[in-house]
CSV table of C-alpha atoms in Angstrom, one decimal:
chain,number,residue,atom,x,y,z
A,4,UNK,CA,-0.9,-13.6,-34.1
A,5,UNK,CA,-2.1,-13.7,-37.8
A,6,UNK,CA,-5.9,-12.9,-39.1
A,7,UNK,CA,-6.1,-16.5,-39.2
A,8,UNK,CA,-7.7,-17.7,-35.9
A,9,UNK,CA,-11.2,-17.1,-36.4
A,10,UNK,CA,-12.8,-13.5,-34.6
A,11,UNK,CA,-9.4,-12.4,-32.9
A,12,UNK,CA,-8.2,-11.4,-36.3
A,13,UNK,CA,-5.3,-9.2,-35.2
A,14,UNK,CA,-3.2,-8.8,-31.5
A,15,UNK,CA,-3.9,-5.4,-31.1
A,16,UNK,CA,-7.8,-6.2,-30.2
A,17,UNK,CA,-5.8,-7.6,-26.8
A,18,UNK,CA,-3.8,-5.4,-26.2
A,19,UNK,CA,-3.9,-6.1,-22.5
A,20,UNK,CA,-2.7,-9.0,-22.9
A,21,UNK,CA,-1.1,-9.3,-18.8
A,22,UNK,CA,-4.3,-7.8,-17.5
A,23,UNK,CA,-2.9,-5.2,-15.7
A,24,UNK,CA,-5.5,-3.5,-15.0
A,25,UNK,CA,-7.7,-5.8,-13.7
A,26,UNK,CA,-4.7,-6.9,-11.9
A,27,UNK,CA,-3.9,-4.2,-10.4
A,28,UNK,CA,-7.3,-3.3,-9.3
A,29,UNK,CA,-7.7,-6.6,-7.4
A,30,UNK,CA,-3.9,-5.5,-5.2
A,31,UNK,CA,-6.1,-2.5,-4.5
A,32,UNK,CA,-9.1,-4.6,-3.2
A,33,UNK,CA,-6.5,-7.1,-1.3
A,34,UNK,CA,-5.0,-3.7,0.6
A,35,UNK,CA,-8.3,-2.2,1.8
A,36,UNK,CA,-9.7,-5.9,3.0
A,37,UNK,CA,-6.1,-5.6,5.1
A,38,UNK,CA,-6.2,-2.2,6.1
A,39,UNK,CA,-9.8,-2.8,7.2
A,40,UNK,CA,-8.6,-6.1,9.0
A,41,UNK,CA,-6.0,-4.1,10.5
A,42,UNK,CA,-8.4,-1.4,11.6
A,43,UNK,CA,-10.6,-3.7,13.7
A,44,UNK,CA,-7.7,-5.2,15.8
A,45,UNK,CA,-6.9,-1.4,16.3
A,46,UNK,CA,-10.7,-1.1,17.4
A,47,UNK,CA,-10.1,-3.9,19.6
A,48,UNK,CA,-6.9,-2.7,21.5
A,49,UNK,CA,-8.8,0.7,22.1
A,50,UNK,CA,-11.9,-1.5,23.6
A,51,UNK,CA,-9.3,-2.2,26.2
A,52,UNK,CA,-9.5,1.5,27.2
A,53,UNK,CA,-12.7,2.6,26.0
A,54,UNK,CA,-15.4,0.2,24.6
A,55,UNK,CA,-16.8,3.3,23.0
A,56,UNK,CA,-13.4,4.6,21.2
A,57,UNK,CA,-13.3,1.3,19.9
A,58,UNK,CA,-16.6,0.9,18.6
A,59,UNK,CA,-16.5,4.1,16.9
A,60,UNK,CA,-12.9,3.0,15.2
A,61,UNK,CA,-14.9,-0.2,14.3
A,62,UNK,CA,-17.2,2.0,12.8
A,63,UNK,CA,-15.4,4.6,10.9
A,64,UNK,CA,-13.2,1.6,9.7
A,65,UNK,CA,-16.1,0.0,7.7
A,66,UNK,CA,-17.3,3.4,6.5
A,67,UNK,CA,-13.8,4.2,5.1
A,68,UNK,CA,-13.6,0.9,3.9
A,69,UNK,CA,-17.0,1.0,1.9
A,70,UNK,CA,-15.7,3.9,0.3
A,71,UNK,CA,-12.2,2.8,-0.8
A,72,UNK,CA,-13.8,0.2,-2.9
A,73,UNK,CA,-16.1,2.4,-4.4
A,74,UNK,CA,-12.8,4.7,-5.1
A,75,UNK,CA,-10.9,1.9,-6.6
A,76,UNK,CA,-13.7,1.4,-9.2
A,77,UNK,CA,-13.3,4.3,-10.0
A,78,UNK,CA,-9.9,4.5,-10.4
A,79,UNK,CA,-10.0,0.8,-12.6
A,80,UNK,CA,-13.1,2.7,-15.1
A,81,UNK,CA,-10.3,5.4,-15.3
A,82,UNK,CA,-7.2,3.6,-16.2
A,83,UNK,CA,-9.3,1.3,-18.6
A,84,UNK,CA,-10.4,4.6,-20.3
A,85,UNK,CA,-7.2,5.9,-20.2
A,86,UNK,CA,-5.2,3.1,-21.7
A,87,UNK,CA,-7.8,2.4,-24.7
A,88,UNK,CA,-7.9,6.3,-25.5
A,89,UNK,CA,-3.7,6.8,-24.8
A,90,UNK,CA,-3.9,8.9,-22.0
A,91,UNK,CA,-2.5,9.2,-18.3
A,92,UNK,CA,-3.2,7.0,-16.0
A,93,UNK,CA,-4.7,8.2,-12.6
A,94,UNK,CA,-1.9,9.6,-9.9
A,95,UNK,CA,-0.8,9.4,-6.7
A,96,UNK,CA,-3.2,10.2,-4.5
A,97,UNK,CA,-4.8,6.9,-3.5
A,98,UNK,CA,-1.4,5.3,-3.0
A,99,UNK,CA,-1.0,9.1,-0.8
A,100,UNK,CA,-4.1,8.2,1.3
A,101,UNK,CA,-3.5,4.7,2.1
A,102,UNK,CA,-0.3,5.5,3.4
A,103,UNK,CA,-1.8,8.3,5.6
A,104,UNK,CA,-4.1,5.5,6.8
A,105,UNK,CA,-1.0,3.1,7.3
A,106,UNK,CA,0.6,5.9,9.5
A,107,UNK,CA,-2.5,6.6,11.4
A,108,UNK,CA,-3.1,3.0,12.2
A,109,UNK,CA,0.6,2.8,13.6
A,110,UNK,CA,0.2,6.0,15.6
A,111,UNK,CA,-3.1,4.9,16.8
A,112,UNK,CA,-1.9,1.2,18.2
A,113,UNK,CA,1.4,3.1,19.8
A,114,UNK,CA,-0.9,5.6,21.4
A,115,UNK,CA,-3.3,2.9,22.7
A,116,UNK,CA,-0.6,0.3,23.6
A,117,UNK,CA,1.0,2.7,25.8
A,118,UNK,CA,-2.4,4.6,27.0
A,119,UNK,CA,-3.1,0.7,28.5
A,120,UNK,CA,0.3,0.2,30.8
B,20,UNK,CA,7.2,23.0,-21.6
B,21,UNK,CA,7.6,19.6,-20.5
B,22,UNK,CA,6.9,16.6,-22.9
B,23,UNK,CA,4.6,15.1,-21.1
B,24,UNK,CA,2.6,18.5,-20.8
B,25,UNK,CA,3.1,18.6,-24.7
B,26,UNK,CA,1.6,14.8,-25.2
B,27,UNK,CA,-1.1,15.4,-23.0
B,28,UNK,CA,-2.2,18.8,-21.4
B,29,UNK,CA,-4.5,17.1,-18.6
B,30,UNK,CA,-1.5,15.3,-17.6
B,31,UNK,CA,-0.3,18.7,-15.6
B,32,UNK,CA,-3.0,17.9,-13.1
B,33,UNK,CA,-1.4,14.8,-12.0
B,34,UNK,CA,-0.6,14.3,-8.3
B,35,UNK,CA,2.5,14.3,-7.2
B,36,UNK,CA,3.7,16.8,-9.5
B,37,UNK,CA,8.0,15.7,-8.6
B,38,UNK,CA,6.8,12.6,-10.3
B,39,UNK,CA,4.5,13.3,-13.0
B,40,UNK,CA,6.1,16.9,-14.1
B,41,UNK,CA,9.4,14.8,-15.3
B,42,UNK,CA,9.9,12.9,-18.1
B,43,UNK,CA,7.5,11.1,-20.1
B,44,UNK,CA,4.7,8.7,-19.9
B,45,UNK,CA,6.2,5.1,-19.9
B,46,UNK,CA,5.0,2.2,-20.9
B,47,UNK,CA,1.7,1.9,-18.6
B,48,UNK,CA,2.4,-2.4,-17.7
B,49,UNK,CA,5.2,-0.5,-16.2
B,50,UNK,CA,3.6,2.0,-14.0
B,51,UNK,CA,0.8,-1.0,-13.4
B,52,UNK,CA,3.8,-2.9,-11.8
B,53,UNK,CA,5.4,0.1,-9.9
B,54,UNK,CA,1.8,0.3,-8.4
B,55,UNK,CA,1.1,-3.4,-7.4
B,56,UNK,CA,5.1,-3.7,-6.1
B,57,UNK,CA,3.8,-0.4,-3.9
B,58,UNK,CA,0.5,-2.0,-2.5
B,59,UNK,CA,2.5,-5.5,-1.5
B,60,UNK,CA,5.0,-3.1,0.8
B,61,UNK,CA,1.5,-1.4,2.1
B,62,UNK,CA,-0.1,-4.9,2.8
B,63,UNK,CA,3.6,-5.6,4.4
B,64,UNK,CA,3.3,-3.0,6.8
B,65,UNK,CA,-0.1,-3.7,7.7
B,66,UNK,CA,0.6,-7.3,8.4
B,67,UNK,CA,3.4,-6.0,10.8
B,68,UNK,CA,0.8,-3.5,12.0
B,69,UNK,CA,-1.4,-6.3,12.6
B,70,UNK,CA,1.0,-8.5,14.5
B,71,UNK,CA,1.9,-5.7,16.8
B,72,UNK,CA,-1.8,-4.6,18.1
B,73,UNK,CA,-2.6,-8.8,18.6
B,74,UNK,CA,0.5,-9.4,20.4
B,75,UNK,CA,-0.5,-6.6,22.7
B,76,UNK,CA,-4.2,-7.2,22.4
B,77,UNK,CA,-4.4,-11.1,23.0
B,78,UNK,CA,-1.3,-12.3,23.7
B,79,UNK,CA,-1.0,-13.1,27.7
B,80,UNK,CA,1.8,-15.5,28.6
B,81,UNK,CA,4.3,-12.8,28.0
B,82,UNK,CA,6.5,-10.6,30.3
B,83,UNK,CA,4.1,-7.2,30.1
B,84,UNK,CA,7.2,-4.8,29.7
B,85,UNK,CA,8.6,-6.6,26.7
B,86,UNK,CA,5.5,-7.8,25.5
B,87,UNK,CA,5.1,-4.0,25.0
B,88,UNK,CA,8.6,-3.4,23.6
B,89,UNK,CA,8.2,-5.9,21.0
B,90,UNK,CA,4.7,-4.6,20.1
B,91,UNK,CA,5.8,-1.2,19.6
B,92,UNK,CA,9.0,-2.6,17.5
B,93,UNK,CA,6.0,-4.5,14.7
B,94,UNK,CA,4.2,-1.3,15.3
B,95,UNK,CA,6.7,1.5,14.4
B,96,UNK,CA,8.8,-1.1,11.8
B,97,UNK,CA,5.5,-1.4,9.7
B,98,UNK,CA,5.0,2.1,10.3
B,99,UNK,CA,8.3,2.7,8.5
B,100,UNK,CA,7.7,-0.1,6.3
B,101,UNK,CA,4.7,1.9,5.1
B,102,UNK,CA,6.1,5.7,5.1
B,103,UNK,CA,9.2,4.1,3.0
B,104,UNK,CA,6.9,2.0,0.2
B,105,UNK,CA,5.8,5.6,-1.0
B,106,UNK,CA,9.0,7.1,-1.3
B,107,UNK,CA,10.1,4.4,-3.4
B,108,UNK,CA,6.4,3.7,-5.3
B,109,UNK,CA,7.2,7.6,-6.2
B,110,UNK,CA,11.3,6.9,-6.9
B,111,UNK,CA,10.3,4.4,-9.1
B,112,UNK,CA,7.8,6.6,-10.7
B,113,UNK,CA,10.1,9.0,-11.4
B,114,UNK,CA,13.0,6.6,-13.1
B,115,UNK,CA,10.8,4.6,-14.9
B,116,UNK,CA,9.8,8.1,-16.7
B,117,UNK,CA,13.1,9.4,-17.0
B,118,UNK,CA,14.3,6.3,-18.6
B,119,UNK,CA,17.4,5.5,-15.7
B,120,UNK,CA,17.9,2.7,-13.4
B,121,UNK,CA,15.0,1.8,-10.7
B,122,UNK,CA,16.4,2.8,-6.9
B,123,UNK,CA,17.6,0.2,-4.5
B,124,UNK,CA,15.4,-1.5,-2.2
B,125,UNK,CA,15.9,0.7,1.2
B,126,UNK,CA,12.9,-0.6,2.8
B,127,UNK,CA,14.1,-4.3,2.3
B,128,UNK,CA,16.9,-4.1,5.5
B,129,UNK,CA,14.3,-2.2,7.7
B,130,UNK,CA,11.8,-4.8,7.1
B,131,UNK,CA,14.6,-7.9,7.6
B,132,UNK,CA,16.3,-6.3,10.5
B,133,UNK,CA,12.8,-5.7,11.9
B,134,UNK,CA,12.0,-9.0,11.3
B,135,UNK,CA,14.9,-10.8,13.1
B,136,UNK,CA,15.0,-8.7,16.3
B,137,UNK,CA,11.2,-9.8,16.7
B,138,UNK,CA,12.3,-13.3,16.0
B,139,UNK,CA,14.8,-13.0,18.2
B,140,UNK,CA,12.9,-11.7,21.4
B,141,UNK,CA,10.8,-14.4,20.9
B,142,UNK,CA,13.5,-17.0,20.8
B,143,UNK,CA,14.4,-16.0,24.2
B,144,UNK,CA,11.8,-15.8,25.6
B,145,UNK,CA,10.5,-19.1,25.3
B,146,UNK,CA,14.0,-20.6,26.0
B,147,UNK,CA,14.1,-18.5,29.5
B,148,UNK,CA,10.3,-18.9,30.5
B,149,UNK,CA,10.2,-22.7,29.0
């Protein structure tokens, strides 16, 4: 791009030019609206044994949910600093924790599907 | 001392340090990518998470023992699915800083042999209860 076209006078002002970030933060969103999804069919297998373990998985499911997206904000208003001042981008401990949550979703439905036979 | 640690002193307080103590910072679309690629295997794993618990949870006209069975295979294959995405998110990680070659898909056969014994079952099932 040349100084020609008016207020973008030079690339560099873009410099994100595939959005990553922005990107990236919206996969983030997409995975905790899922996790939270998955969560509540969890909730609603453990009603099967105990309306009261399931509304209290129903419950700390939106509560951990609510915070995730405040997290991820976070972690977007970090990267975007980060990339316009050259420095490192977050780490791996939100990729850590949604994993743990993965596991302890999977544990939770084995535990139930079996508690229910 | 490392490079990175020499480029950027805070960067020694990244988390995991087997990936962020090596090599040095690449170029961040890069580790943008590594990170999206990572959250499609989570969402993965949850969808085979969530087709496990509503098989079991509201699915009736199905033989109870390998209703179960099945349920448990969705269950423990996004399990995996999800335990596996974070070895490779923090694989990739690591080449992608060390300038070598990104690792082969392992998760990809657990997730397609997962797939087809479900697909399978079901298969049967319908043919023998039809």
């Amino acid at each position: 791009m040349t100084g020609s076209d008016g207020g973008r006078s030079d690339a560099s002002e873009i410099w994100d030019r595939g959005v990553q970030n922005e990107r990236t933060s919206l996969a983030w969103t997409r995975s905790i609206l899922s996790c939270f999804g998955c969560a509540l069919l969890l909730a609603r297998l453990a009603a099967n044994t105990s309306w009261i373990i399931g509304a209290v998985i129903a419950l700390a499911a939106l509560a951990l949910a609510l915070a995730a997206v405040r997290v991820s904000a976070r972690r977007y208003r970090q990267a975007a600093s980060a990339l316009s001042a050259d420095e490192p981008l977050p780490d791996g401990t939100l990729p850590a924790i949604i994993v743990a949550l993965v596991l302890l979703i999977g544990g939770a439905a084995v535990v139930f599907i079996l508690v229910e036979l | 001392m490392k490079l990175t640690e020499r480029n950027h002193p805070e960067a020694g307080r990244r988390w995991p340090r087997s990936v962020f103590g090596v090599g040095t910072e690449p170029d961040p679309r890069f580790t943008f990518a590594n990170e999206r690629t990572f959250l499609a295997w989570i969402r993965t794993a949850l969808a085979l998470l969530a087709a496990g618990i509503s098989l079991d949870t509201f699915v009736t006209k199905f033989p109870e023992a390998l209703r179960t069975a099945v349920s448990i295979l969705l269950v423990l294959t996004g399990a995996a699915c999800g335990g596996l995405a974070y070895r490779r998110w923090m694989a990739s990680e690591r080449a992608l800083r060390l300038n070598k070659p990104l690792p082969a898909p392992v998760i990809a056969p657990v997730l397609g042999y997962g797939v087809v014994l479900v697909g399978v079952t079901f298969a049967v099932v319908l043919l023998v209860r039809r």
